[in-house]
Short mmCIF file of C-alpha atoms and ligand atoms in Angstrom, two decimals:
data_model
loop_
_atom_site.label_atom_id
_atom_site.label_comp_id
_atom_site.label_asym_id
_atom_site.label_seq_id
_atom_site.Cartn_x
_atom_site.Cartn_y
_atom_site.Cartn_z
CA UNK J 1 80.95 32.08 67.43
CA UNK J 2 81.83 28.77 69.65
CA UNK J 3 84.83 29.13 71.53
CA UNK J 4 88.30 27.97 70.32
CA UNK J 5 89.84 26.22 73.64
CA UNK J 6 93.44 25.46 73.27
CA UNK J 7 93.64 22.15 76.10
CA UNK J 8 95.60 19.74 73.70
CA UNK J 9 97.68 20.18 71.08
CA UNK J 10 95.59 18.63 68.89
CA UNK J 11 92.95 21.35 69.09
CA UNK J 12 94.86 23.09 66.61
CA UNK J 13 93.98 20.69 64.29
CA UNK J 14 96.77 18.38 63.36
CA UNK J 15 100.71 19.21 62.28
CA UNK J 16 99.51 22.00 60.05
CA UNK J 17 97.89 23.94 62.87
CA UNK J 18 100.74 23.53 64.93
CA UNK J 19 103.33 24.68 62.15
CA UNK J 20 100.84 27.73 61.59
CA UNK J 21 100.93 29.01 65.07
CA UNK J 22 104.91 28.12 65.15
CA UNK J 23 105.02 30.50 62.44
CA UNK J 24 102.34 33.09 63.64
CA UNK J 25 104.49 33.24 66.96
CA UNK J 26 108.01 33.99 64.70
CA UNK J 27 106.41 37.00 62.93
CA UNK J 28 104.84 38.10 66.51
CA UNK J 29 108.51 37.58 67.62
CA UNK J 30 110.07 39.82 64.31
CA UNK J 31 107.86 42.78 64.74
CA UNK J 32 108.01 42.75 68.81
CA UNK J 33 111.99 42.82 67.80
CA UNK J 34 111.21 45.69 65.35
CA UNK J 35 109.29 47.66 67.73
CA UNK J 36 106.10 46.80 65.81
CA UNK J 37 104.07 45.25 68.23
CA UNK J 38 100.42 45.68 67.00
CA UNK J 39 97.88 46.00 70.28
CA UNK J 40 94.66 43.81 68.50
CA UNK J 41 93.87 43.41 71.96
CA UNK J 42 92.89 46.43 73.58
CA UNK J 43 89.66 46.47 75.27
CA UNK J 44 90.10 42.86 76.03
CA UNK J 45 90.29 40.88 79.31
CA UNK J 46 92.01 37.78 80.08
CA UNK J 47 91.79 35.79 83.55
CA UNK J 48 94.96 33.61 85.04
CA UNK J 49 93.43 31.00 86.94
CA UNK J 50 96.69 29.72 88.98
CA UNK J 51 96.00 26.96 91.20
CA UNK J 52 99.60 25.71 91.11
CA UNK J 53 102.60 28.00 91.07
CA UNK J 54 104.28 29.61 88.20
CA UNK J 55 106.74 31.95 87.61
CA UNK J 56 107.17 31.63 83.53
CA UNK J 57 103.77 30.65 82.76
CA UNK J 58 102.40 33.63 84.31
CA UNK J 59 104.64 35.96 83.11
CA UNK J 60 104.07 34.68 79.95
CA UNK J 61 100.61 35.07 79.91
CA UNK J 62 100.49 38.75 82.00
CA UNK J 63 103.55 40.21 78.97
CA UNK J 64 102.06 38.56 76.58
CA UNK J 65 98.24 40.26 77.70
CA UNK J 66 100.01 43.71 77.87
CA UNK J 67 101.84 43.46 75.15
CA UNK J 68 98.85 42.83 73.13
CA UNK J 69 96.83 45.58 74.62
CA UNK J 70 94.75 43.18 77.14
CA UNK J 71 94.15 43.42 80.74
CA UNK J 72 95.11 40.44 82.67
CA UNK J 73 94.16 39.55 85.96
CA UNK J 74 95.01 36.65 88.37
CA UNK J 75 92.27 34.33 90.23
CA UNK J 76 94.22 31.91 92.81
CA UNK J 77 92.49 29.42 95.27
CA UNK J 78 93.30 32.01 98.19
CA UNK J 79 92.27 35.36 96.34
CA UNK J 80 88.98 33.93 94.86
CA UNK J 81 86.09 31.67 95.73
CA UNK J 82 87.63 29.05 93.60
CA UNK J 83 89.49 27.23 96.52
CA UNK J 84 86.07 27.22 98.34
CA UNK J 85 84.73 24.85 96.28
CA UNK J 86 82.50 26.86 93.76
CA UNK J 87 81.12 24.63 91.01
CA UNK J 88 83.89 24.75 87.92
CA UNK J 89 80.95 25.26 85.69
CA UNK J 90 79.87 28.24 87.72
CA UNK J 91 83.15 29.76 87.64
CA UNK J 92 83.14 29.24 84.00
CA UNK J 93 79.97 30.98 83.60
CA UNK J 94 81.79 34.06 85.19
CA UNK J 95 84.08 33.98 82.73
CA UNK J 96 81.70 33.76 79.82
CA UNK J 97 79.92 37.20 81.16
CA UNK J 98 83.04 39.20 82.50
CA UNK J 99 86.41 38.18 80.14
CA UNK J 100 87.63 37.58 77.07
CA UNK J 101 89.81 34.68 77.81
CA UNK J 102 90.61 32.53 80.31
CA UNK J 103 93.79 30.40 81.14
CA UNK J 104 93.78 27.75 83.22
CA UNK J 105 96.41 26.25 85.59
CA UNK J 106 95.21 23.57 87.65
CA UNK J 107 95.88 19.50 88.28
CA UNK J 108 92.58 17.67 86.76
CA UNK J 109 92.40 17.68 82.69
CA UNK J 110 88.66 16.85 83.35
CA UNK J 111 88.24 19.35 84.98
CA UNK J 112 90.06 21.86 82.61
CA UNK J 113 88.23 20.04 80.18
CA UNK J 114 84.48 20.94 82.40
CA UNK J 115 85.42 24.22 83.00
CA UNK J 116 86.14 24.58 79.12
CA UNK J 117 82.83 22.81 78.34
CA UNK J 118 81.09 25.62 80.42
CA UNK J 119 82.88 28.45 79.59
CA UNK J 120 81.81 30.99 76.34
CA UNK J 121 85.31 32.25 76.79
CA UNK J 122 87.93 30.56 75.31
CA UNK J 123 90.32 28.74 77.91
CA UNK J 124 94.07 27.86 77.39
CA UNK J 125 96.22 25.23 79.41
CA UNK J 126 98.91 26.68 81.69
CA UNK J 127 99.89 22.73 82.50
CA UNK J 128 97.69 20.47 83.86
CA UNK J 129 98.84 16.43 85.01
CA UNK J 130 98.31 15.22 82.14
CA UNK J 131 99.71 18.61 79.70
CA UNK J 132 101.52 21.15 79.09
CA UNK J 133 100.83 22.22 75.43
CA UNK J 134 102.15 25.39 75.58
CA UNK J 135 105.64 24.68 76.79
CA UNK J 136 105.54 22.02 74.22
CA UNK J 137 104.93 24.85 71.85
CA UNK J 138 107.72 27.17 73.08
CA UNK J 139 110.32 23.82 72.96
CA UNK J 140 109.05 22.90 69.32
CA UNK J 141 109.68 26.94 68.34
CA UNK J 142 113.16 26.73 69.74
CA UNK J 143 114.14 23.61 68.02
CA UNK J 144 113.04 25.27 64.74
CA UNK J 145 115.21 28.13 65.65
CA UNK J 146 118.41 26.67 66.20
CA UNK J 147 117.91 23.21 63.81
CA UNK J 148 115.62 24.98 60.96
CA UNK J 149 113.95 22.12 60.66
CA UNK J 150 111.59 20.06 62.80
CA UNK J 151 111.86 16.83 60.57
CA UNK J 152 114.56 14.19 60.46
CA UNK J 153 115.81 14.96 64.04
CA UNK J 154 116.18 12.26 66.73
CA UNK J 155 114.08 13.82 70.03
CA UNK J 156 115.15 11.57 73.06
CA UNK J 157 113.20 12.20 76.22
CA UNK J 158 115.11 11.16 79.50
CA UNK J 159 113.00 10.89 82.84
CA UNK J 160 109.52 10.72 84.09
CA UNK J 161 106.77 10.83 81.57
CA UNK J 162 105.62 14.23 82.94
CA UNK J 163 103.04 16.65 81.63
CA UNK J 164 105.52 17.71 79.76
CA UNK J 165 106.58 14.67 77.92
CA UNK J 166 102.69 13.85 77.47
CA UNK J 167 102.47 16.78 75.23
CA UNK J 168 105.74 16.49 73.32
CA UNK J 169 104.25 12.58 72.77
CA UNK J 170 101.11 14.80 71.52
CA UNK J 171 103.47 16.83 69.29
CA UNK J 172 105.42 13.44 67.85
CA UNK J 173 102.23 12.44 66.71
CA UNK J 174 100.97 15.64 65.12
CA UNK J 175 103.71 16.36 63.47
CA UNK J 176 105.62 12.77 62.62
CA UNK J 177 108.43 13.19 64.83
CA UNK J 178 110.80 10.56 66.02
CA UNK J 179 110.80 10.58 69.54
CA UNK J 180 112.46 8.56 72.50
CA UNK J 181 111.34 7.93 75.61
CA UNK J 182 114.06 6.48 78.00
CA UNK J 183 112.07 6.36 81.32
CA UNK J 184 112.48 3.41 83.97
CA UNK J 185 110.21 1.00 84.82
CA UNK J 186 107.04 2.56 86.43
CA UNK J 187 107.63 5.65 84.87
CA UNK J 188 106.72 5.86 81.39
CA UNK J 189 103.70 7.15 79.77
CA UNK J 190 100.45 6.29 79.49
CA UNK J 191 100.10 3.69 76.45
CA UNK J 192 97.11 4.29 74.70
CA UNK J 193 98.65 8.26 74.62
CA UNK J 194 101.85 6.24 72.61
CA UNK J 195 99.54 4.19 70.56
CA UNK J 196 97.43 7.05 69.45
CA UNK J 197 101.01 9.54 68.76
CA UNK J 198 101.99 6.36 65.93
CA UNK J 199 98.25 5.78 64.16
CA UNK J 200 98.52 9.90 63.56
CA UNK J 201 102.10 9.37 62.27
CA UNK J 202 104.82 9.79 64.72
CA UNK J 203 107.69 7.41 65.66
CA UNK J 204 107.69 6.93 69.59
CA UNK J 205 109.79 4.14 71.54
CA UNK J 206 109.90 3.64 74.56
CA UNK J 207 112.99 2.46 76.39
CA UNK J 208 114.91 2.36 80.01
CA UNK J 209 118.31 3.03 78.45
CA UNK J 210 118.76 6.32 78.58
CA UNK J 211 122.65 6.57 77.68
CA UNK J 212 121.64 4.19 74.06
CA UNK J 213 118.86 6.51 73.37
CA UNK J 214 120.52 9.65 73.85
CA UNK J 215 123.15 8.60 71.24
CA UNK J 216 122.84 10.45 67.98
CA UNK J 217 120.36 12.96 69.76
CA UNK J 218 119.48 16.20 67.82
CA UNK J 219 117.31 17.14 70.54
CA UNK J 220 117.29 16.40 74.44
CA UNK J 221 114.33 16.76 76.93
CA UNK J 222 114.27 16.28 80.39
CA UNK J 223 111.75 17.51 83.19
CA UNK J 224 111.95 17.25 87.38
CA UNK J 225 111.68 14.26 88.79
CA UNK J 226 109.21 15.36 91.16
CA UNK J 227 106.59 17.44 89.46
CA UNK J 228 103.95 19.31 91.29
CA UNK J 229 101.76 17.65 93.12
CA UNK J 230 103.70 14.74 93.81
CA UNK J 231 105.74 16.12 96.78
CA UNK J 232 104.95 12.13 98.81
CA UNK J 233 106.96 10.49 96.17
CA UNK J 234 110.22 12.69 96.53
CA UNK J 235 111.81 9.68 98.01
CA UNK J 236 110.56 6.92 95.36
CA UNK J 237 110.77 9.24 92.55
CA UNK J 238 114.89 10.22 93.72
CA UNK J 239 115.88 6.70 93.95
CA UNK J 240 113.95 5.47 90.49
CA UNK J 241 115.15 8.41 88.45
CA UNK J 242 118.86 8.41 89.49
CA UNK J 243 119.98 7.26 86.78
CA UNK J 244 117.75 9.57 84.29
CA UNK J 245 120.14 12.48 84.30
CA UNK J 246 121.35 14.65 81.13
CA UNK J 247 125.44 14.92 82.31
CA UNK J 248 128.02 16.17 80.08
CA UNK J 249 129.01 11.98 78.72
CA UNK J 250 124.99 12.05 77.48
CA UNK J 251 125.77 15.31 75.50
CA UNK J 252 129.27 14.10 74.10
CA UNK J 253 127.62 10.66 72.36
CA UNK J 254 124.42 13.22 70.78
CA UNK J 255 124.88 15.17 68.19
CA UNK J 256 127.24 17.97 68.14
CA UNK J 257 124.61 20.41 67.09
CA UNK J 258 122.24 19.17 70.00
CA UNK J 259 119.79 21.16 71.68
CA UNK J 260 118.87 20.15 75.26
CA UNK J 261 115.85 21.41 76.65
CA UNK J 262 114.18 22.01 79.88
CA UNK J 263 110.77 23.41 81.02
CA UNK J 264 112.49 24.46 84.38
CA UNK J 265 112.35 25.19 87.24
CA UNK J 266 115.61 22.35 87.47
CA UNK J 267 117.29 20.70 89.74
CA UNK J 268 121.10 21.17 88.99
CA UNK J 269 122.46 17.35 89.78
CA UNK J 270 118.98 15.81 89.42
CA UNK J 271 117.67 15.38 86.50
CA UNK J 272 119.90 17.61 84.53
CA UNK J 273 124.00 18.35 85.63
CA UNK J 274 124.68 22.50 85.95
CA UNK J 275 127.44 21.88 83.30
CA UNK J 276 124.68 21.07 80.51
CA UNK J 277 122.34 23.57 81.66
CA UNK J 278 124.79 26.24 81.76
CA UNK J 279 126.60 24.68 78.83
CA UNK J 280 126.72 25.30 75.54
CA UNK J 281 124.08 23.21 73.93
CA UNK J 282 121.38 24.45 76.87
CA UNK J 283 118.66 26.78 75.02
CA UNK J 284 116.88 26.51 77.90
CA UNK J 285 116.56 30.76 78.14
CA UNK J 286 115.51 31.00 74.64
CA UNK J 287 112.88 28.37 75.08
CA UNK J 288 111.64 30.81 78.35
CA UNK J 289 111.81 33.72 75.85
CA UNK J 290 109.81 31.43 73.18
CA UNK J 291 107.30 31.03 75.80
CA UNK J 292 106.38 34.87 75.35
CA UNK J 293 106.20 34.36 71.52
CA UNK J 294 103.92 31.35 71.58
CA UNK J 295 101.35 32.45 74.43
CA UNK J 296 100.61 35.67 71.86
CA UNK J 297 99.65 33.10 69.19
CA UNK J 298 98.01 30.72 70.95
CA UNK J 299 95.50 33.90 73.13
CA UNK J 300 95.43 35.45 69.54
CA UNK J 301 94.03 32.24 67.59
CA UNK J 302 91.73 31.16 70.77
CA UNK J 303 90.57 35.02 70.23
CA UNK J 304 90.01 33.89 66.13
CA UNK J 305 92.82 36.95 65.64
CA UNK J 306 95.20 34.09 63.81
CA UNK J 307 96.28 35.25 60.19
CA UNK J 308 94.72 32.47 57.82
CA UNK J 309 97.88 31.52 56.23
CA UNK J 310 100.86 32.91 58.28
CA UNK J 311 103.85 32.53 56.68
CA UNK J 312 106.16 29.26 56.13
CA UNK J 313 108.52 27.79 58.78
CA UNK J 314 112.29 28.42 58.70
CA UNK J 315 115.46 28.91 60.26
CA UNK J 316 115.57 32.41 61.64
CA UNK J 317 118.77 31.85 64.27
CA UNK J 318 122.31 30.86 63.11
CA UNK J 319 123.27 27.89 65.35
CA UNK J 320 126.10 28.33 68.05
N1 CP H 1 107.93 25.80 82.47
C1 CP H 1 106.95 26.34 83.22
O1 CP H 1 105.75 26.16 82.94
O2 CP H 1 107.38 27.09 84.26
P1 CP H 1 106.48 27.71 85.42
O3 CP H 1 106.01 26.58 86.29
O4 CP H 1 107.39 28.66 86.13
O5 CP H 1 105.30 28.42 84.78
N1 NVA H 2 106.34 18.55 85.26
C1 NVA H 2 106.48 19.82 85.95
C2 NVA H 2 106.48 20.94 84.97
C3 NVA H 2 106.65 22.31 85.57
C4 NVA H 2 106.61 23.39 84.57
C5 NVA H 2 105.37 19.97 86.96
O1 NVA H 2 104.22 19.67 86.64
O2 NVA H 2 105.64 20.38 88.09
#
């Protein structure tokens, strides 16, 4: 059986396969909460390939393993012969012979994407430069928990067009979602990522206004200004992202039932104030928690251990 790689969130195979695991990951959620956990995993392996750091990525990954019954075990540049400049497609051939999955946190797509290519074991993104399906995933899940719905919201994105807006651009597409991008100049996406989000059906704009677009907001997004990697540019990125900051007026002209969402780590009077992140409208822990919930789905349908037809998507949460 060929490998099911989970890179983009398209590999799931449009808005249905991204609703299916959304709802995969609730009943995962309902019988850990029951004390039902099944263990389909036992026996199994998975490797962490961390070449940048993590904290809730890797938990994720190493509760989610356990929880399931796998084993999983982490590879970093220091602790393997990774960072000493063995081929990717050699380390993927490792995998194929010794685990059962593999996820992958590095900075090159391409190369997730070569290492995929050579690998018989499935590989998952833990966030690349140019993604970061899974948090996408966990964000999407705790929208649908607090809004019941993931249609007919307004998504507004303030900031830099990070890996993690790249993938919720993915998920606007996929799924039809309207979603804002208020970036400044220099910072937005890449277009042909916009242009291909509207031909499969989304609504994306693009704008430098954050205050205009965050009026009416159901949902708010923000990431760091300076993401990993681009440590040079703290001083460019600071002083062309000032203004890009989710602060208590931005959440009094959204919606009063807005959720505001962050991948974290964050910078408390950067990109988001402490006041909205430890506000009311932050679901910022539960999206952490969703994390947990969405890693089992994804490891289980890379493993072919999805349910066919998992049951629909709802509200499960009252709102605050
Ligand atoms: N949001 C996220 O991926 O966090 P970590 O970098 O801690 O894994
Ligand atoms: N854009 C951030 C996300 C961290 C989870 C980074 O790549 O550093």
């Amino acid at each position: 059986m060929l490998p099911r790689h989970l890179l983009d969130l398209s590999d799931l195979g449009g808005g249905d396969g991204v609703r299916a695991l959304l709802a995969h990951a609730a009943c995962l959620e309902g019988a850990r909460d029951a004390g039902g956990q099944e263990r389909p995993l036992i026996g199994r392996t998975l490797a962490l390939v961390f070449d940048k750091p993590s904290t809730r990525t890797r938990l994720a990954f190493e509760v989610a393993a356990v929880e399931l019954g796998a084993h999983p075990m982490l590879i970093t540049p220091t602790t393997s012969q990774t960072g000493r400049g063995e081929p990717l497609e050699d380390t993927a051939r490792v995998f194929g012979r010794l685990v059962s999955a593999v996820a992958c946190r590095t900075g090159s797509h391409a190369g997730l994407r070569t290492l995929a290519r050579a690998s018989s074991a499935p590989v998952l993104n833990a966030l690349t430069d140019d993604a970061h399906p899974l948090q996408t995933l966990a964000d999407l899940y705790t929208v649908l928990a607090e809004r019941g719905t993931l249609e007919g919201l307004r998504y507004v994105w303030v900031g830099d067009a990070s890996n993690v807006a790249r993938s919720w651009i993915e998920a606007a597409g996929l799924l039809g979602l309207h979603l804002v991008l208020a970036c400044p100049a220099g910072f937005g996406p890449p277009p042909a990522e916009v242009e291909l989000a509207g031909a499969r059906g989304g609504r994306v704009e693009l704008t430098d206004d954050a205050r205009a677009a965050a009026r009416g907001a159901d949902v708010l997004i923000t990431d760091v200004w300076v993401s990993m990697g681009q440590e040079a540019e703290v001083a460019a990125r600071r002083k062309a992202l000032a203004d890009y900051r989710i602060d208590r007026a931005m959440v009094g002209g959204a919606s009063p039932e807005v959720v505001v969402l962050h991948c974290l780590p964050a910078h408390r009077g950067e990109e988001i104030a402490a006041e909205v992140i430890d506000g009311p409208r932050s679901f910022v822990w539960d999206a952490v928690e969703a994390r947990l919930h969405v890693t089992k789905a994804a490891l289980l349908w890379c493993l072919h251990l999805a349910p066919e037809a998992p049951p629909s998507l709802g509200r499960r949460r009252s709102p605050h």
